[in-house]
Amino acid sequence: MRNQIEASPATCPNTWRAEHRRKILFSLKEEKIGRAQNEKSKEYFPMVWRACRAVAGLASLVRVCSKKV
C-alpha cells in the first residue's frame, strides 16, 4: 500500500513542476501579447490625437462661420 501512495500522480513532484512550467509559459505568452497591444496603441495614438484636433478645429470653424451670419 505504501508503494501505491508514492507512485500516485498527486504526490509526484514532477507533476507539480510540469504544471508550474505550463503556468509560466502561459503568463509569458500573455505578457508578450500585452506588449504587442501596447506597441500598437503607441502607433495609433498620434493618429487619434490628430483626428481629435481636426474635429476640434472644424467645430471652432463652424462656430465662427455661424456667428458671422
The first five atom37 places (N, CA, C, CB, O) and aatype in JSON, in Angstrom:
{
  "aatype": [12, 1, 2, 5, 9, 6, 0, 15, 14, 0, 16, 4, 14, 2, 16, 17, 1, 0, 6, 8, 1, 1, 11, 9, 10, 13, 15, 10, 11, 6, 6, 11, 9, 7, 1, 0, 5, 2, 6, 11, 15, 11, 6, 18, 13, 14, 12, 19, 17, 1, 0, 4, 1, 0, 19, 0, 7, 10, 0, 15, 10, 19, 1, 19, 4, 15, 11, 11, 19],
  "atom_mask": [
    [1, 1, 1, 1, 1],
    [1, 1, 1, 1, 1],
    [1, 1, 1, 1, 1],
    [1, 1, 1, 1, 1],
    [1, 1, 1, 1, 1],
    [1, 1, 1, 1, 1],
    [1, 1, 1, 1, 1],
    [1, 1, 1, 1, 1],
    [1, 1, 1, 1, 1],
    [1, 1, 1, 1, 1],
    [1, 1, 1, 1, 1],
    [1, 1, 1, 1, 1],
    [1, 1, 1, 1, 1],
    [1, 1, 1, 1, 1],
    [1, 1, 1, 1, 1],
    [1, 1, 1, 1, 1],
    [1, 1, 1, 1, 1],
    [1, 1, 1, 1, 1],
    [1, 1, 1, 1, 1],
    [1, 1, 1, 1, 1],
    [1, 1, 1, 1, 1],
    [1, 1, 1, 1, 1],
    [1, 1, 1, 1, 1],
    [1, 1, 1, 1, 1],
    [1, 1, 1, 1, 1],
    [1, 1, 1, 1, 1],
    [1, 1, 1, 1, 1],
    [1, 1, 1, 1, 1],
    [1, 1, 1, 1, 1],
    [1, 1, 1, 1, 1],
    [1, 1, 1, 1, 1],
    [1, 1, 1, 1, 1],
    [1, 1, 1, 1, 1],
    [1, 1, 1, 0, 1],
    [1, 1, 1, 1, 1],
    [1, 1, 1, 1, 1],
    [1, 1, 1, 1, 1],
    [1, 1, 1, 1, 1],
    [1, 1, 1, 1, 1],
    [1, 1, 1, 1, 1],
    [1, 1, 1, 1, 1],
    [1, 1, 1, 1, 1],
    [1, 1, 1, 1, 1],
    [1, 1, 1, 1, 1],
    [1, 1, 1, 1, 1],
    [1, 1, 1, 1, 1],
    [1, 1, 1, 1, 1],
    [1, 1, 1, 1, 1],
    [1, 1, 1, 1, 1],
    [1, 1, 1, 1, 1],
    [1, 1, 1, 1, 1],
    [1, 1, 1, 1, 1],
    [1, 1, 1, 1, 1],
    [1, 1, 1, 1, 1],
    [1, 1, 1, 1, 1],
    [1, 1, 1, 1, 1],
    [1, 1, 1, 0, 1],
    [1, 1, 1, 1, 1],
    [1, 1, 1, 1, 1],
    [1, 1, 1, 1, 1],
    [1, 1, 1, 1, 1],
    [1, 1, 1, 1, 1],
    [1, 1, 1, 1, 1],
    [1, 1, 1, 1, 1],
    [1, 1, 1, 1, 1],
    [1, 1, 1, 1, 1],
    [1, 1, 1, 1, 1],
    [1, 1, 1, 1, 1],
    [1, 1, 1, 1, 1]
  ],
  "atom_positions": [
    [[0.83, -1.19, 0.0], [0.0, 0.0, 0.0], [0.87, 1.25, 0.0], [-0.94, 0.0, 1.21], [0.52, 2.26, -0.61]],
    [[1.99, 1.19, 0.66], [2.88, 2.35, 0.72], [3.42, 2.69, -0.68], [4.06, 2.08, 1.69], [3.6, 3.87, -1.01]],
    [[3.68, 1.67, -1.48], [4.17, 1.89, -2.83], [3.14, 2.61, -3.7], [4.56, 0.57, -3.47], [3.51, 3.41, -4.57]],
    [[1.88, 2.34, -3.49], [0.83, 2.99, -4.27], [0.8, 4.49, -3.97], [-0.54, 2.36, -3.97], [0.61, 5.29, -4.88]],
    [[0.98, 4.87, -2.74], [0.95, 6.28, -2.36], [2.12, 7.02, -3.0], [0.98, 6.43, -0.83], [1.96, 8.13, -3.5]],
    [[3.29, 6.42, -2.99], [4.46, 7.07, -3.56], [4.35, 7.21, -5.08], [5.72, 6.3, -3.21], [4.89, 8.17, -5.64]],
    [[3.68, 6.3, -5.73], [3.58, 6.32, -7.19], [2.38, 7.11, -7.69], [3.52, 4.92, -7.72], [2.24, 7.31, -8.9]],
    [[1.53, 7.55, -6.81], [0.33, 8.27, -7.27], [0.73, 9.63, -7.84], [-0.69, 8.44, -6.1], [1.63, 10.28, -7.31]],
    [[0.08, 10.07, -8.9], [0.45, 11.33, -9.55], [0.21, 12.56, -8.67], [-0.31, 11.49, -10.84], [0.84, 13.59, -8.87]],
    [[-0.69, 12.46, -7.72], [-0.98, 13.62, -6.88], [0.19, 13.97, -5.98], [-2.21, 13.35, -6.04], [0.35, 15.13, -5.59]],
    [[1.0, 13.0, -5.65], [2.14, 13.27, -4.78], [3.45, 13.36, -5.55], [2.25, 12.21, -3.72], [4.5, 13.53, -4.95]],
    [[3.4, 13.26, -6.83], [4.6, 13.27, -7.66], [5.07, 14.72, -7.88], [4.34, 12.57, -9.01], [4.33, 15.52, -8.46]],
    [[6.28, 15.07, -7.44], [6.78, 16.44, -7.64], [6.94, 16.8, -9.11], [8.11, 16.61, -6.93], [6.85, 17.98, -9.47]],
    [[7.19, 15.81, -9.97], [7.32, 16.11, -11.4], [6.03, 16.66, -11.98], [7.75, 14.86, -12.16], [6.07, 17.49, -12.88]],
    [[4.9, 16.2, -11.49], [3.61, 16.71, -11.95], [3.49, 18.18, -11.57], [2.44, 15.89, -11.36], [3.02, 18.99, -12.37]],
    [[3.89, 18.51, -10.39], [3.83, 19.91, -9.95], [4.74, 20.79, -10.8], [4.22, 20.04, -8.46], [4.38, 21.91, -11.15]],
    [[5.91, 20.27, -11.13], [6.84, 21.04, -11.95], [6.26, 21.29, -13.34], [8.19, 20.31, -12.07], [6.37, 22.39, -13.88]],
    [[5.66, 20.27, -13.91], [5.07, 20.43, -15.25], [3.94, 21.46, -15.22], [4.55, 19.08, -15.79], [3.82, 22.29, -16.12]],
    [[3.13, 21.38, -14.19], [2.04, 22.34, -14.07], [2.57, 23.75, -13.91], [1.14, 21.99, -12.88], [2.07, 24.68, -14.54]],
    [[3.58, 23.91, -13.1], [4.19, 25.21, -12.87], [4.8, 25.76, -14.16], [5.26, 25.12, -11.77], [4.66, 26.95, -14.47]],
    [[5.46, 24.88, -14.9], [6.08, 25.29, -16.16], [5.01, 25.77, -17.14], [6.88, 24.13, -16.77], [5.2, 26.76, -17.84]],
    [[3.88, 25.05, -17.18], [2.78, 25.44, -18.06], [2.26, 26.82, -17.69], [1.65, 24.4, -18.0], [1.99, 27.65, -18.56]],
    [[2.12, 27.06, -16.39], [1.62, 28.36, -15.95], [2.58, 29.47, -16.33], [1.39, 28.36, -14.43], [2.16, 30.55, -16.75]],
    [[3.87, 29.22, -16.18], [4.87, 30.23, -16.53], [4.82, 30.53, -18.02], [6.28, 29.77, -16.12], [4.83, 31.69, -18.43]],
    [[4.76, 29.48, -18.85], [4.71, 29.69, -20.29], [3.47, 30.46, -20.69], [4.75, 28.36, -21.03], [3.53, 31.33, -21.56]],
    [[2.33, 30.15, -20.05], [1.1, 30.87, -20.36], [1.21, 32.34, -19.99], [-0.09, 30.23, -19.64], [0.78, 33.21, -20.74]],
    [[1.8, 32.61, -18.82], [1.92, 34.0, -18.39], [2.9, 34.76, -19.3], [2.39, 34.07, -16.93], [2.71, 35.95, -19.54]],
    [[3.93, 34.09, -19.81], [4.85, 34.74, -20.73], [4.17, 35.08, -22.04], [6.07, 33.85, -20.98], [4.42, 36.14, -22.62]],
    [[3.29, 34.18, -22.51], [2.53, 34.48, -23.73], [1.63, 35.68, -23.51], [1.7, 33.27, -24.17], [1.54, 36.55, -24.37]],
    [[0.96, 35.73, -22.36], [0.09, 36.87, -22.06], [0.89, 38.16, -22.03], [-0.63, 36.66, -20.73], [0.44, 39.19, -22.53]],
    [[2.08, 38.1, -21.45], [2.93, 39.29, -21.36], [3.34, 39.74, -22.76], [4.17, 39.0, -20.5], [3.36, 40.94, -23.05]],
    [[3.68, 38.78, -23.62], [4.08, 39.1, -25.0], [2.91, 39.76, -25.75], [4.56, 37.82, -25.74], [3.1, 40.73, -26.48]],
    [[1.71, 39.21, -25.57], [0.53, 39.77, -26.23], [0.28, 41.17, -25.7], [-0.71, 38.88, -26.0], [-0.05, 42.08, -26.47]],
    [[0.42, 41.35, -24.39], [0.21, 42.67, -23.79], [1.19, 43.7, -24.34], [0.0, 0.0, 0.0], [0.81, 44.84, -24.59]],
    [[2.44, 43.3, -24.51], [3.43, 44.21, -25.07], [3.08, 44.58, -26.5], [4.83, 43.59, -25.02], [3.21, 45.74, -26.89]],
    [[2.64, 43.61, -27.28], [2.28, 43.88, -28.68], [1.11, 44.85, -28.75], [1.93, 42.57, -29.42], [1.1, 45.76, -29.58]],
    [[0.12, 44.67, -27.88], [-1.02, 45.58, -27.87], [-0.59, 46.97, -27.44], [-2.11, 45.05, -26.94], [-1.1, 47.96, -27.96]],
    [[0.34, 47.06, -26.5], [0.84, 48.34, -26.05], [1.57, 49.06, -27.17], [1.77, 48.15, -24.85], [1.4, 50.27, -27.35]],
    [[2.37, 48.33, -27.94], [3.07, 48.93, -29.08], [2.08, 49.43, -30.12], [4.04, 47.91, -29.71], [2.28, 50.51, -30.69]],
    [[1.02, 48.67, -30.38], [0.01, 49.11, -31.33], [-0.66, 50.39, -30.87], [-1.03, 48.03, -31.54], [-0.9, 51.29, -31.67]],
    [[-0.96, 50.47, -29.58], [-1.61, 51.67, -29.07], [-0.69, 52.87, -29.21], [-2.03, 51.48, -27.6], [-1.16, 53.99, -29.44]],
    [[0.61, 52.66, -29.06], [1.56, 53.76, -29.25], [1.56, 54.22, -30.71], [2.98, 53.33, -28.83], [1.73, 55.4, -30.98]],
    [[1.38, 53.28, -31.64], [1.34, 53.64, -33.06], [0.08, 54.44, -33.39], [1.4, 52.38, -33.93], [0.15, 55.4, -34.15]],
    [[-1.06, 54.05, -32.82], [-2.32, 54.69, -33.17], [-2.56, 55.99, -32.43], [-3.45, 53.75, -32.89], [-3.36, 56.8, -32.89]],
    [[-1.9, 56.22, -31.31], [-2.17, 57.41, -30.51], [-1.98, 58.71, -31.29], [-1.28, 57.42, -29.3], [-2.86, 59.57, -31.23]],
    [[-0.87, 58.89, -32.04], [-0.73, 60.14, -32.8], [-1.84, 60.36, -33.82], [0.61, 60.16, -33.51], [-2.27, 61.49, -34.03]],
    [[-2.3, 59.28, -34.46], [-3.37, 59.43, -35.45], [-4.67, 59.86, -34.78], [-3.58, 58.11, -36.22], [-5.39, 60.71, -35.31]],
    [[-4.96, 59.29, -33.64], [-6.18, 59.64, -32.92], [-6.08, 61.09, -32.44], [-6.42, 58.68, -31.73], [-7.06, 61.84, -32.5]],
    [[-4.91, 61.46, -31.96], [-4.72, 62.83, -31.47], [-4.93, 63.83, -32.6], [-3.3, 62.99, -30.86], [-5.58, 64.86, -32.4]],
    [[-4.38, 63.53, -33.78], [-4.57, 64.44, -34.92], [-6.04, 64.52, -35.33], [-3.72, 63.99, -36.12], [-6.54, 65.59, -35.68]],
    [[-6.73, 63.39, -35.3], [-8.14, 63.38, -35.67], [-8.95, 64.22, -34.68], [-8.68, 61.93, -35.72], [-9.84, 64.97, -35.09]],
    [[-8.66, 64.1, -33.4], [-9.37, 64.89, -32.39], [-9.11, 66.38, -32.59], [-8.94, 64.48, -30.97], [-10.02, 67.2, -32.48]],
    [[-7.86, 66.72, -32.89], [-7.54, 68.13, -33.13], [-8.25, 68.65, -34.37], [-6.02, 68.33, -33.28], [-8.7, 69.79, -34.4]],
    [[-8.36, 67.82, -35.4], [-9.04, 68.23, -36.63], [-10.52, 68.46, -36.37], [-8.85, 67.18, -37.73], [-11.1, 69.42, -36.88]],
    [[-11.13, 67.59, -35.59], [-12.54, 67.74, -35.26], [-12.75, 69.0, -34.42], [-13.07, 66.5, -34.5], [-13.72, 69.74, -34.63]],
    [[-11.85, 69.25, -33.5], [-11.95, 70.46, -32.68], [-11.79, 71.7, -33.54], [-10.88, 70.45, -31.56], [-12.47, 72.7, -33.34]],
    [[-10.88, 71.63, -34.51], [-10.69, 72.76, -35.42], [-11.93, 73.01, -36.27], [0.0, 0.0, 0.0], [-12.31, 74.16, -36.48]],
    [[-12.55, 71.96, -36.75], [-13.78, 72.11, -37.54], [-14.9, 72.69, -36.69], [-14.21, 70.77, -38.13], [-15.67, 73.53, -37.15]],
    [[-14.99, 72.25, -35.45], [-16.03, 72.74, -34.56], [-15.87, 74.24, -34.32], [-16.02, 71.98, -33.23], [-16.85, 74.98, -34.32]],
    [[-14.64, 74.68, -34.12], [-14.42, 76.11, -33.91], [-14.68, 76.89, -35.19], [-12.99, 76.37, -33.4], [-15.18, 78.01, -35.13]],
    [[-14.36, 76.33, -36.33], [-14.61, 76.97, -37.61], [-16.12, 77.12, -37.84], [-13.96, 76.17, -38.76], [-16.57, 78.16, -38.33]],
    [[-16.88, 76.11, -37.51], [-18.34, 76.16, -37.67], [-18.91, 77.23, -36.76], [-18.98, 74.78, -37.37], [-19.82, 77.95, -37.16]],
    [[-18.41, 77.34, -35.53], [-18.9, 78.37, -34.61], [-18.6, 79.76, -35.13], [-18.27, 78.18, -33.22], [-19.44, 80.65, -35.02]],
    [[-17.41, 79.97, -35.71], [-17.04, 81.28, -36.24], [-17.92, 81.62, -37.43], [-15.54, 81.31, -36.65], [-18.39, 82.75, -37.54]],
    [[-18.16, 80.67, -38.32], [-18.99, 80.91, -39.5], [-20.44, 81.18, -39.1], [-18.91, 79.71, -40.47], [-21.09, 82.03, -39.71]],
    [[-20.95, 80.5, -38.11], [-22.34, 80.69, -37.72], [-22.53, 82.04, -37.02], [-22.8, 79.55, -36.82], [-23.63, 82.59, -37.07]],
    [[-21.51, 82.56, -36.37], [-21.63, 83.87, -35.7], [-21.63, 85.0, -36.72], [-20.48, 84.06, -34.7], [-22.25, 86.03, -36.47]],
    [[-20.96, 84.83, -37.85], [-20.9, 85.87, -38.88], [-22.23, 86.02, -39.6], [-19.8, 85.56, -39.88], [-22.55, 87.11, -40.08]],
    [[-23.01, 84.98, -39.68], [-24.26, 85.0, -40.43], [-25.32, 85.66, -39.65], [-24.71, 83.63, -40.82], [-26.45, 85.78, -40.11]]
  ]
}
